[in-house]
Amino acid sequence: MTDALKRLSEEGVAIWLDDLSRKRITSGNLAELIDQQHVVGVTTNPSIFQKAISSGDGYEQQLTDLAARKVTVEEALRMITTADVRDAADILRPVFDATGGQDGRVSIEVDPRLAHHTQATVAEAKQLAWLVDRPNTLIKIPATKAGLPAITETIGKGISVNVTLIFSLERYREVMDAYLSGLEKAKAAGLDLSKIHSVASFFVSRVDTEIDKRIDAIGTDEAKAARGKAGLANARLAYEAYEEVFSGDRWSALDKAQANKQRPLWASTGVKDKAYKDTLYVDDLVAPGTVNTMPEATLDATADHGQITGDTIAGTYDQSRAELAAVEKLGISYDEVVQLLEDEGVEKFESAWNDLLASTEAELKRLAPSEG
């Protein structure tokens, strides 16, 4: 057992792996990470599936069968991705049972091309929940303006949700509001609130990447002093908002009905700038009731040399506000940056999905049986 990961878990941080592939499932690697590295959940996204399926490892037989059935490329892709999520969910089922449904979760994203269409997102969320057919699934819905009512509607139907692509503090508050509204709808419909779970995926490293780029363009010593601080400050203030919302009167009524808090999930935790320690977004975002979803390189780095020293969020809020204010003072607009990151996030996932559709279509054509 690795001490740093064990300490992280003991501090109340759930360690999830930000990756999935069929090879990881069939080789026993995922089971090994659960057993030895304290991994208690898995997140996927269109980019992860694109990388996994494009590698071709383990998908040939299913693709051959799908080609023989002449299914559409969209149907083929959903059959492949939901099969991986279902198998991963089965591997994580003991964790799900042991934690009363809090962890042992596997996330799968709605079609990113639907990010700006509320009803289509809800319909896709219902379809994915039905297709995977495992209680420990989370359906990922992006925190776009159109995504917010879709979150409420989906939660209201008793489907657990991972809200993704959150960059701004204002949008995060809207996400928590959408979740609470969904719980209120579910309660009014007589659903068991204890069975509904949610996480809110707040992205970290991409904030630093974009703001640091603008700081470097300014180039002054004053500007350089602000490098690498905005991502952590933003996430820490998100945790402050979480504490506030989930201790208020509105939450109290739902708490009495056995509802679950929507945990903050730190996403985009792989460090992009080699000037920073590779465990920055793990070591410095430790707080109870959170999830940290890590790419394998970050998981390995934390296991090897992570420095888990207890809660690293409590007591940082004033400093965090000052650090974001320092960025604004440089003429860098926080609102502009976070909106750009949301737009780019949706575009990147849509692009990965389109690439995946194209490569899957090519494979289906290659494997199609000759007529006759």
PDB file of N, CA and C in Angstrom, residues 110 115 241 264 279 354:
ATOM      1  N   VAL A 110     -22.673  12.162 -21.843  1.00  0.00           N
ATOM      2  CA  VAL A 110     -23.646  12.292 -22.931  1.00  0.00           C
ATOM      3  C   VAL A 110     -22.894  12.744 -24.190  1.00  0.00           C
ATOM      4  N   ALA A 115     -24.389  19.382 -26.107  1.00  0.00           N
ATOM      5  CA  ALA A 115     -24.078  20.237 -24.960  1.00  0.00           C
ATOM      6  C   ALA A 115     -24.966  21.475 -24.850  1.00  0.00           C
ATOM      7  N   ALA A 241     -17.692  27.714  -1.477  1.00  0.00           N
ATOM      8  CA  ALA A 241     -19.087  27.783  -1.936  1.00  0.00           C
ATOM      9  C   ALA A 241     -19.836  26.495  -1.592  1.00  0.00           C
ATOM     10  N   PRO A 264     -17.637  18.032  -4.478  1.00  0.00           N
ATOM     11  CA  PRO A 264     -16.753  18.643  -5.469  1.00  0.00           C
ATOM     12  C   PRO A 264     -15.734  17.612  -5.947  1.00  0.00           C
ATOM     13  N   THR A 279       2.523  16.850  -8.505  1.00  0.00           N
ATOM     14  CA  THR A 279       1.411  16.469  -7.622  1.00  0.00           C
ATOM     15  C   THR A 279       0.712  17.713  -7.050  1.00  0.00           C
ATOM     16  N   ASN A 354     -16.086  13.357 -32.660  1.00  0.00           N
ATOM     17  CA  ASN A 354     -16.144  13.279 -34.124  1.00  0.00           C
ATOM     18  C   ASN A 354     -14.991  12.441 -34.680  1.00  0.00           C
TER      19      ASN A 354
END
